[in-house]
Coordinates of C-alpha atoms in Angstrom, one line a residue:
M1 CA 7.8 6.5 -24.1
G2 CA 6.3 3.1 -23.5
K3 CA 2.6 2.7 -23.7
N4 CA 0.1 0.6 -21.8
L5 CA -3.0 -0.4 -23.7
S6 CA -6.1 -1.7 -22.1
N7 CA -9.8 -1.6 -22.9
V8 CA -12.6 -0.8 -20.6
K9 CA -16.2 -1.9 -21.0
G10 CA -19.1 -1.5 -18.7
D11 CA -21.7 -4.2 -18.5
Q12 CA -23.7 -4.8 -21.7
S13 CA -26.2 -2.1 -20.7
I14 CA -23.6 0.6 -21.1
G15 CA -23.0 -0.4 -24.7
S16 CA -26.2 1.3 -25.8
G17 CA -24.6 4.7 -25.6
V18 CA -21.8 3.9 -28.1
G19 CA -23.4 1.2 -30.2
R20 CA -21.5 -1.8 -28.8
D21 CA -23.0 -5.1 -27.6
L22 CA -19.9 -6.8 -26.1
E23 CA -19.5 -9.1 -23.2
Y24 CA -16.3 -7.6 -21.9
G25 CA -14.2 -4.4 -22.3
S26 CA -10.8 -3.1 -21.5
C27 CA -8.7 0.0 -20.9
L28 CA -5.7 1.3 -22.8
W29 CA -3.0 2.9 -20.7
T30 CA 0.1 4.4 -22.3
R31 CA 3.2 4.9 -20.2
G32 CA 3.3 8.7 -20.2
K33 CA 6.1 10.8 -18.7
A34 CA 6.0 12.9 -15.6
R35 CA 8.5 15.5 -16.6
E36 CA 10.2 16.5 -13.3
R37 CA 9.4 13.4 -11.4
L38 CA 9.9 10.5 -13.8
V39 CA 12.9 9.5 -15.9
K40 CA 12.2 9.4 -19.6
G41 CA 11.9 5.9 -20.9
Q42 CA 9.6 3.0 -21.0
N43 CA 7.5 1.3 -18.3
R44 CA 8.6 -2.1 -19.6
Q45 CA 12.3 -1.0 -19.3
G46 CA 11.7 -0.2 -15.6
H47 CA 12.3 3.6 -15.9
T48 CA 8.8 4.5 -14.6
Q49 CA 6.6 2.9 -12.0
D50 CA 3.0 2.4 -13.1
T51 CA 0.4 3.7 -10.5
N52 CA -2.2 4.7 -13.1
T53 CA -3.6 1.2 -13.8
Y54 CA -4.5 0.6 -10.1
F55 CA -6.2 3.9 -9.8
L56 CA -8.1 3.6 -13.1
C57 CA -9.3 0.1 -12.4
R58 CA -10.6 1.1 -8.9
T59 CA -12.2 4.3 -10.1
L60 CA -13.9 2.8 -13.2
R61 CA -15.2 -0.1 -11.2
S62 CA -16.8 2.4 -8.8
L63 CA -18.5 3.9 -11.9
G64 CA -20.0 0.5 -12.9
V65 CA -17.4 -0.1 -15.6
K66 CA -15.6 -3.4 -15.9
V67 CA -11.9 -3.2 -16.8
C68 CA -11.1 -6.3 -18.9
R69 CA -7.8 -5.8 -20.5
V70 CA -4.6 -3.9 -19.8
S71 CA -1.8 -3.8 -22.4
V72 CA 1.7 -2.3 -22.3
V73 CA 3.2 -1.4 -25.6
P74 CA 6.4 0.4 -26.8
D75 CA 6.7 3.8 -28.4
E76 CA 6.0 2.5 -31.8
V77 CA 3.3 4.2 -33.8
A78 CA 2.3 1.1 -35.8
T79 CA 2.2 -1.2 -32.7
I80 CA 0.1 1.3 -30.8
A81 CA -2.2 1.9 -33.7
A82 CA -2.8 -1.9 -34.2
E83 CA -3.7 -2.3 -30.5
I84 CA -6.1 0.6 -30.6
T85 CA -7.8 -0.7 -33.7
S86 CA -8.3 -4.1 -32.1
F87 CA -9.5 -2.7 -28.7
S88 CA -11.7 0.0 -30.2
S89 CA -13.7 -2.6 -32.2
R90 CA -14.1 -5.0 -29.3
F91 CA -14.8 -2.8 -26.3
T92 CA -17.1 0.0 -25.2
H93 CA -14.4 2.4 -24.1
V94 CA -10.6 2.6 -24.6
L95 CA -8.5 4.7 -22.3
T96 CA -4.9 5.7 -23.0
A97 CA -2.6 7.2 -20.4
G98 CA 0.5 9.1 -21.5
G99 CA 2.4 9.7 -24.7
I100 CA 1.0 13.2 -24.9
G101 CA 3.6 15.9 -24.9
P102 CA 6.0 18.0 -26.9
T103 CA 8.8 15.5 -27.5
H104 CA 9.7 12.9 -30.2
D105 CA 8.4 10.0 -28.2
D106 CA 5.0 11.5 -27.5
V107 CA 3.2 9.6 -30.3
T108 CA -0.2 8.8 -29.0
F109 CA -2.1 11.3 -31.2
E110 CA -0.2 10.1 -34.3
A111 CA -1.0 6.4 -33.4
V112 CA -4.7 7.1 -32.9
A113 CA -4.9 9.0 -36.2
Q114 CA -3.3 6.0 -37.9
A115 CA -5.6 3.6 -36.2
F116 CA -8.6 5.3 -37.7
G117 CA -7.1 6.4 -41.0
E118 CA -7.2 10.1 -40.1
E119 CA -4.8 13.0 -40.5
L120 CA -3.3 15.1 -37.8
K121 CA -4.6 18.6 -38.0
P122 CA -4.2 21.7 -35.8
H123 CA -7.2 22.4 -33.7
P124 CA -8.0 26.1 -33.1
E125 CA -9.4 25.5 -29.6
L126 CA -6.3 23.6 -28.5
Q127 CA -4.0 26.3 -30.1
A128 CA -5.9 29.0 -28.1
A129 CA -5.7 26.9 -24.8
I130 CA -2.0 26.3 -25.2
K131 CA -1.4 30.1 -25.9
A132 CA -3.5 31.0 -22.8
L133 CA -1.5 28.6 -20.7
G134 CA 1.8 30.1 -21.9
G135 CA 2.8 26.7 -23.2
E136 CA 5.8 27.7 -25.4
G137 CA 7.1 24.6 -27.2
W138 CA 3.9 22.7 -26.6
E139 CA 2.4 23.3 -30.1
K140 CA 2.6 19.6 -30.8
L141 CA -0.4 19.1 -28.5
S142 CA -2.7 21.0 -30.8
L143 CA -2.1 18.5 -33.6
V144 CA -4.9 15.9 -33.2
P145 CA -6.8 13.4 -35.3
S146 CA -9.3 15.2 -37.5
S147 CA -12.4 13.8 -35.7
A148 CA -11.1 14.6 -32.3
R149 CA -13.6 15.8 -29.7
L150 CA -12.8 18.0 -26.7
H151 CA -14.2 17.4 -23.2
Y152 CA -13.7 20.1 -20.6
G153 CA -15.5 18.5 -17.6
T154 CA -15.1 20.1 -14.2
D155 CA -11.7 20.5 -12.5
P156 CA -12.3 19.1 -8.9
Q157 CA -9.6 21.5 -7.6
T158 CA -11.2 24.7 -8.9
G159 CA -14.9 23.8 -9.6
H160 CA -14.5 25.3 -13.1
P161 CA -14.0 23.6 -16.5
F162 CA -10.5 22.4 -17.2
R163 CA -8.3 24.9 -19.0
F164 CA -7.0 22.2 -21.3
P165 CA -9.5 19.5 -22.4
L166 CA -9.5 15.8 -22.5
I167 CA -9.3 14.6 -26.1
S168 CA -11.2 11.6 -27.5
V169 CA -11.4 10.0 -30.9
R170 CA -14.5 7.8 -31.4
N171 CA -14.5 5.6 -28.2
V172 CA -10.8 6.2 -27.4
Y173 CA -10.1 8.7 -24.6
L174 CA -6.5 10.1 -24.4
F175 CA -5.5 10.8 -20.7
P176 CA -2.3 12.4 -19.5
G177 CA 0.3 9.9 -18.1
I178 CA 1.4 12.0 -15.1
P179 CA -0.4 10.3 -12.2
E180 CA -1.5 13.5 -10.4
L181 CA -3.0 14.9 -13.6
L182 CA -4.6 11.6 -14.7
R183 CA -6.4 11.3 -11.4
R184 CA -7.5 14.9 -11.5
V185 CA -8.8 14.6 -15.0
L186 CA -10.7 11.3 -14.4
E187 CA -12.3 12.8 -11.3
G188 CA -13.6 15.7 -13.4
M189 CA -14.7 13.5 -16.3
K190 CA -16.6 10.7 -14.4
D191 CA -19.8 11.5 -16.3
L192 CA -18.3 10.2 -19.5
F193 CA -18.0 6.7 -18.1
Q194 CA -20.7 6.5 -15.4
N195 CA -22.8 3.3 -15.8
T196 CA -25.8 3.8 -13.5
A197 CA -27.3 0.5 -14.6
V198 CA -24.5 -1.5 -12.9
R199 CA -23.2 -1.5 -9.3
F200 CA -20.5 -3.9 -8.5
H201 CA -20.4 -5.6 -5.1
S202 CA -17.3 -7.2 -3.6
K203 CA -16.0 -8.9 -0.5
E204 CA -12.5 -9.9 0.6
L205 CA -11.8 -13.0 2.7
Y206 CA -8.5 -13.9 4.3
V207 CA -7.5 -17.6 4.7
A208 CA -4.7 -19.0 6.9
A209 CA -4.2 -22.0 4.8
A210 CA -2.0 -23.0 1.8
E211 CA -3.7 -22.1 -1.5
S212 CA -3.0 -25.6 -2.8
S213 CA -5.0 -27.1 0.1
I214 CA -8.1 -25.1 -0.6
A215 CA -8.0 -25.0 -4.4
P216 CA -10.6 -27.9 -4.8
I217 CA -13.0 -26.0 -2.5
L218 CA -12.6 -22.8 -4.6
A219 CA -13.1 -24.6 -7.8
E220 CA -16.3 -26.2 -6.5
A221 CA -17.5 -22.8 -5.3
Q222 CA -16.9 -21.2 -8.7
A223 CA -18.7 -24.0 -10.5
H224 CA -21.6 -23.8 -8.0
F225 CA -22.2 -20.1 -8.5
G226 CA -21.2 -19.9 -12.1
R227 CA -21.6 -16.5 -13.8
R228 CA -23.4 -15.0 -10.8
L229 CA -20.1 -14.5 -9.1
C230 CA -16.4 -14.2 -9.8
L231 CA -14.1 -15.8 -7.2
G232 CA -10.4 -14.8 -7.2
S233 CA -7.6 -16.3 -5.2
Y234 CA -4.3 -14.5 -4.4
P235 CA -1.5 -16.1 -2.3
D236 CA 0.6 -13.9 -0.1
W237 CA 3.8 -15.5 1.2
G238 CA 4.9 -12.5 3.2
N239 CA 1.8 -11.7 5.3
N240 CA 1.9 -12.4 9.0
Y241 CA -1.8 -13.3 9.3
Y242 CA -3.0 -15.1 6.2
Q243 CA -1.7 -17.1 3.3
V244 CA -4.5 -16.4 0.7
K245 CA -6.8 -13.5 0.0
L246 CA -10.1 -14.4 -1.7
T247 CA -12.0 -11.8 -3.6
L248 CA -15.8 -12.2 -4.3
D249 CA -17.2 -10.0 -7.0
S250 CA -20.8 -9.8 -8.3
E251 CA -23.3 -7.4 -9.7
E252 CA -25.7 -8.5 -7.0
E253 CA -25.2 -8.6 -3.2
E254 CA -27.1 -11.9 -2.6
P255 CA -24.5 -14.2 -4.3
L256 CA -21.8 -12.7 -2.1
E257 CA -23.6 -13.6 1.1
E258 CA -24.4 -17.1 -0.3
C259 CA -20.8 -17.7 -1.3
L260 CA -19.6 -16.5 2.1
T261 CA -21.8 -19.0 3.8
Y262 CA -20.7 -21.7 1.3
L263 CA -17.0 -21.1 1.9
T264 CA -17.3 -20.7 5.7
S265 CA -18.9 -24.2 5.9
R266 CA -16.2 -25.8 3.7
L267 CA -12.9 -24.2 4.4
P268 CA -10.8 -25.7 7.1
Q269 CA -12.2 -24.8 10.6
G270 CA -10.6 -21.7 12.0
S271 CA -8.8 -20.8 8.7
L272 CA -10.9 -17.7 8.0
V273 CA -9.1 -14.7 9.6
P274 CA -10.9 -11.5 10.5
Y275 CA -7.9 -9.6 9.0
M276 CA -7.9 -5.8 9.0
P277 CA -5.7 -4.7 6.0
S278 CA -5.9 -1.0 7.1
A279 CA -4.3 -1.6 10.6
V280 CA -2.1 1.5 10.3
E281 CA -4.8 3.8 8.9
Q282 CA -7.1 2.7 11.8
A283 CA -4.4 2.6 14.4
S284 CA -5.7 5.5 16.5
M285 CA -9.2 4.2 16.7
A286 CA -8.2 0.6 17.3
V287 CA -5.5 1.3 19.9
Y288 CA -7.7 3.6 22.0
K289 CA -10.6 1.2 21.8
L290 CA -8.4 -1.5 23.2
A291 CA -7.1 0.8 25.9
E292 CA -10.7 1.6 27.0
S293 CA -11.8 -2.1 26.9
G294 CA -10.9 -2.8 30.5
S295 CA -9.1 -6.1 29.6
S296 CA -5.8 -6.9 31.1
L297 CA -4.1 -6.1 27.8
G298 CA -6.2 -2.9 27.5
K299 CA -4.9 -1.8 30.9
Q300 CA -1.3 -2.2 29.7
V301 CA -2.1 -0.3 26.5
A302 CA -3.7 2.5 28.5
S303 CA -0.7 2.8 30.8
A304 CA 1.7 2.9 27.8
L305 CA -0.4 5.6 26.1
Q306 CA -0.4 7.7 29.3
T307 CA 3.5 7.6 29.2
I308 CA 3.5 8.5 25.5
E309 CA 1.0 11.3 25.9
T310 CA 3.0 12.7 28.7
A311 CA 6.1 12.7 26.4
L312 CA 4.0 14.5 23.7
D313 CA 3.0 17.1 26.2
R314 CA 6.7 17.7 27.3
Y315 CA 8.3 17.7 23.9
C316 CA 7.3 18.7 20.4
L317 CA 7.5 16.2 17.6
T318 CA 10.8 17.5 16.3
Q319 CA 12.4 16.9 19.8
L320 CA 11.2 13.3 19.8
C321 CA 12.2 10.1 18.0
V322 CA 11.3 6.4 18.3
G323 CA 14.1 3.9 18.7
F324 CA 13.4 1.3 16.0
N325 CA 15.4 -1.7 14.9
G326 CA 12.6 -3.8 13.4
G327 CA 12.1 -5.9 16.5
K328 CA 8.7 -6.9 17.9
D329 CA 8.9 -4.6 21.0
C330 CA 9.8 -1.4 19.0
T331 CA 7.2 -2.4 16.4
A332 CA 4.5 -2.5 19.1
L333 CA 5.9 0.8 20.4
L334 CA 5.9 2.5 17.0
H335 CA 2.2 1.5 16.5
L336 CA 1.3 2.9 19.9
V337 CA 3.2 6.2 19.4
Y338 CA 1.7 6.6 15.9
A339 CA -1.8 6.1 17.3
A340 CA -1.2 8.7 20.0
V341 CA 0.3 11.2 17.6
K342 CA -2.6 10.9 15.2
R343 CA -5.1 11.4 18.0
K344 CA -3.3 14.4 19.4
F345 CA -2.3 16.0 16.1
P346 CA -4.7 14.7 13.5
D347 CA -3.9 17.4 11.0
V348 CA -0.1 17.7 11.5
P349 CA 1.7 16.6 8.3
N350 CA 5.1 16.2 9.9
P351 CA 6.4 12.6 9.7
L352 CA 7.2 10.7 12.9
Q353 CA 11.0 10.4 13.4
I354 CA 12.7 7.1 14.1
L355 CA 16.2 6.3 15.2
Y356 CA 17.6 3.4 13.3
I357 CA 21.1 2.0 14.3
R358 CA 22.4 0.1 11.3
S359 CA 24.0 -3.3 11.9
T360 CA 26.9 -4.4 9.8
S361 CA 25.3 -7.9 9.3
S362 CA 21.6 -7.4 9.5
F363 CA 19.1 -9.9 8.0
S364 CA 17.8 -8.9 4.5
E365 CA 14.3 -9.6 5.8
L366 CA 14.8 -7.1 8.6
E367 CA 16.0 -4.5 6.1
Q368 CA 13.0 -5.1 3.9
F369 CA 10.7 -4.8 6.9
L370 CA 12.3 -1.5 7.8
Q371 CA 11.7 -0.1 4.3
D372 CA 8.1 -1.3 4.3
T373 CA 7.5 0.2 7.8
I374 CA 8.9 3.6 6.6
K375 CA 6.4 3.7 3.8
R376 CA 3.6 2.3 5.9
Y377 CA 3.8 4.9 8.7
N378 CA 5.4 7.7 6.6
L379 CA 8.5 7.9 8.8
Q380 CA 11.5 10.1 8.7
V381 CA 14.6 8.0 9.5
L382 CA 17.5 9.3 11.6
E383 CA 20.2 6.8 10.9
A384 CA 23.3 6.1 12.9
E385 CA 26.0 3.4 13.3
G386 CA 27.9 1.7 16.1
D387 CA 26.6 0.7 19.5
M388 CA 23.9 2.6 21.4
K389 CA 26.3 5.1 23.0
Q390 CA 28.1 5.8 19.7
A391 CA 24.7 6.2 18.0
L392 CA 23.5 8.7 20.5
V393 CA 26.7 10.7 20.2
E394 CA 26.2 10.9 16.5
L395 CA 22.5 11.6 16.9
Q396 CA 23.2 14.6 19.2
M397 CA 25.8 16.0 16.8
R398 CA 23.6 15.8 13.7
Y399 CA 20.2 16.6 15.3
P400 CA 20.8 18.9 18.2
Q401 CA 17.1 19.7 18.5
L402 CA 16.4 16.1 19.8
K403 CA 15.7 15.8 23.5
A404 CA 14.1 12.4 24.0
V405 CA 14.0 8.9 22.6
L406 CA 11.0 6.6 23.0
M407 CA 12.3 3.1 23.5
G408 CA 10.7 -0.4 23.5
T409 CA 12.6 -1.5 26.5
R410 CA 11.0 -4.1 28.9
R411 CA 12.2 -4.9 32.5
T412 CA 13.2 -8.4 31.4
D413 CA 15.8 -6.9 29.0
P414 CA 19.4 -6.8 30.2
Y415 CA 20.2 -3.9 32.6
S416 CA 16.6 -2.6 32.5
C417 CA 15.1 -3.8 35.8
G418 CA 15.8 -0.4 37.5
L419 CA 14.5 1.9 34.8
S420 CA 11.4 4.1 35.1
S421 CA 9.0 5.5 32.5
F422 CA 11.2 8.6 32.1
S423 CA 14.9 7.8 32.7
P424 CA 17.7 10.3 31.8
T425 CA 20.8 8.7 30.2
D426 CA 23.8 8.2 32.6
P427 CA 26.2 11.1 33.1
S428 CA 28.9 9.7 30.9
W429 CA 26.4 9.4 28.0
P430 CA 25.0 12.0 25.6
S431 CA 22.1 13.8 27.4
F432 CA 18.8 12.4 26.3
M433 CA 15.6 11.5 28.1
R434 CA 14.8 7.8 27.6
V435 CA 11.0 7.3 27.5
N436 CA 10.0 3.7 28.3
P437 CA 6.2 3.1 27.8
L438 CA 6.5 -0.7 27.6
L439 CA 8.6 -1.4 30.8
D440 CA 6.0 -3.6 32.5
W441 CA 4.8 -5.4 29.4
T442 CA 5.5 -9.1 29.0
Y443 CA 6.5 -11.1 26.0
R444 CA 2.9 -12.3 25.8
N445 CA 1.5 -8.7 26.0
I446 CA 3.6 -7.7 23.0
W447 CA 2.4 -10.6 20.8
D448 CA -1.2 -10.2 21.9
F449 CA -1.1 -6.5 21.1
L450 CA 0.5 -7.0 17.6
R451 CA -1.7 -9.9 16.5
Q452 CA -5.0 -8.6 18.0
L453 CA -4.6 -5.4 16.0
F454 CA -3.1 -7.1 12.9
V455 CA 0.0 -5.0 13.1
P456 CA 2.6 -6.0 10.5
Y457 CA 5.9 -7.3 12.0
C458 CA 9.1 -8.8 10.6
I459 CA 8.5 -12.1 8.9
L460 CA 11.5 -13.7 10.7
Y461 CA 9.3 -14.0 13.8
D462 CA 7.1 -16.4 11.9
R463 CA 10.1 -18.6 11.1
G464 CA 11.0 -19.4 14.7
Y465 CA 13.1 -16.4 15.8
T466 CA 12.0 -14.8 19.1
S467 CA 14.7 -12.1 19.6
L468 CA 16.4 -10.4 16.7
G469 CA 20.0 -9.2 16.6
S470 CA 22.6 -9.6 13.8
R471 CA 23.2 -12.6 11.7
E472 CA 26.2 -13.5 13.9
N473 CA 24.3 -13.6 17.2
T474 CA 20.7 -14.7 16.2
V475 CA 19.3 -18.2 15.6
Q476 CA 15.9 -19.8 15.5
N477 CA 14.7 -20.6 19.0
P478 CA 15.2 -24.4 19.8
A479 CA 12.1 -24.3 21.9
L480 CA 10.0 -23.7 18.8
K481 CA 11.4 -26.6 16.8
C482 CA 9.0 -29.4 15.8
L483 CA 8.2 -31.8 13.0
S484 CA 6.0 -31.1 10.1
P485 CA 3.2 -33.6 9.1
G486 CA 5.8 -35.0 6.6
G487 CA 8.3 -35.6 9.4
H488 CA 10.7 -32.7 8.5
P489 CA 12.0 -30.3 11.2
I490 CA 10.4 -26.9 11.2
Y491 CA 10.0 -24.0 13.6
R492 CA 6.7 -22.6 14.9
P493 CA 6.2 -18.8 15.0
A494 CA 7.4 -16.7 17.9
Y495 CA 4.0 -15.9 19.2
L496 CA 3.5 -19.6 20.1
L497 CA 6.4 -19.7 22.5
E498 CA 5.0 -21.1 25.7
N499 CA 7.7 -20.3 28.2
E500 CA 8.6 -16.6 28.1
D501 CA 11.9 -17.2 29.9
E502 CA 13.1 -18.9 26.7
E503 CA 12.6 -15.7 24.6
R504 CA 16.3 -14.9 24.4
N505 CA 17.3 -18.5 23.4
S506 CA 17.4 -16.9 19.9
R507 CA 20.5 -15.0 20.9
T508 CA 23.9 -16.8 21.0

């Protein structure tokens, strides 16, 4: 299996424990296989998705250890050994992840032995541990380099030492590649890497300006603060609220505050955005805080929540679903329902259900937004095809337990002026209760709610679309057309539409 090598080093003060005096360090991850969950093969071939690197970097940083190199290598003993030899001599710690197991492509132990000119030998403690665990066929795990050390740590799940140890050779630590196991082992072995002499400080800033336009300012800032601070710049072309994320990292807090003042005074006025990246995680707190604010928008939110909470009292979660097509109204509704559910049932693991009626010619951006939203809110998708009536017929046949559908309908929508918060379907339709929390919301209410709480929405709205349907009946709104500074025609985002009566000019 493919291997991912990187070296880890704490600040120079951590080197005293292992006889190193190096400026940087790195970690070594190997690809590793998760037997039942991952397909055998190599990371670099796309057969597994690496989540270990992100976790290791964040955890080690919290321990005062700077991760300076990550390397991905194939299942070749000589290649792995050469990388380990190089990293081990240059950095304080080397961590590997994966390549430990019973099969032919589990070659981490062999590669480490070759790197240090050692033999593989059976270790009595490992043989006993494998036997105690009933690991028939896992005898290969007892063959380790001759100078191997065993670390039992404390299993965070049991509070007792691990039943199978973490193995190290010199300054190389050999972690399992299965993400769940790696996280559990590192949590129980933090003392091996803790660097109490260093504490990293960091800040994130979000800028609504093109990276190229602020690059000179960032270069000047980095030159001004030098080695006291590291300034990173990361463009994001798909975010609704900012274009560049800036990261400020330092071993002292004072340079961060100084740099924040420096950048605030030099970046374009109004370009710094008080962005909240955890909008979904904090949905319940933020939504109910807005509802209690007493503002005109807060009153609309409070009214919508009252309707949603009534629905939650009348129906259990398995009897409810949220109508969702990726549009702005149902995006606002989903966020409101999610906030209400999390407040009422904070410990219920059941995912929220959404009804998605697939279009035959939907925008790819809309499909991507749907997939992102499913992950973001941990949704269960009830999918149907056809028009609304056909979809409800199919829904009732496939999910007979469903009784009500929460919908993002507003009175300004076609055929909706006579609806109430709870409106049964017409007699000729499948029997459902339509729950309409947003009936009296305006176009401006929707956008103020989404953008005030930094709720992610479909990127098409930032390109001049104000009402989304299929590719055949949806165009950019002519009311948002304007000229760029270079004289080229462009479209302003939907939330800047001035006349709400022109909202449906996006539909043909």
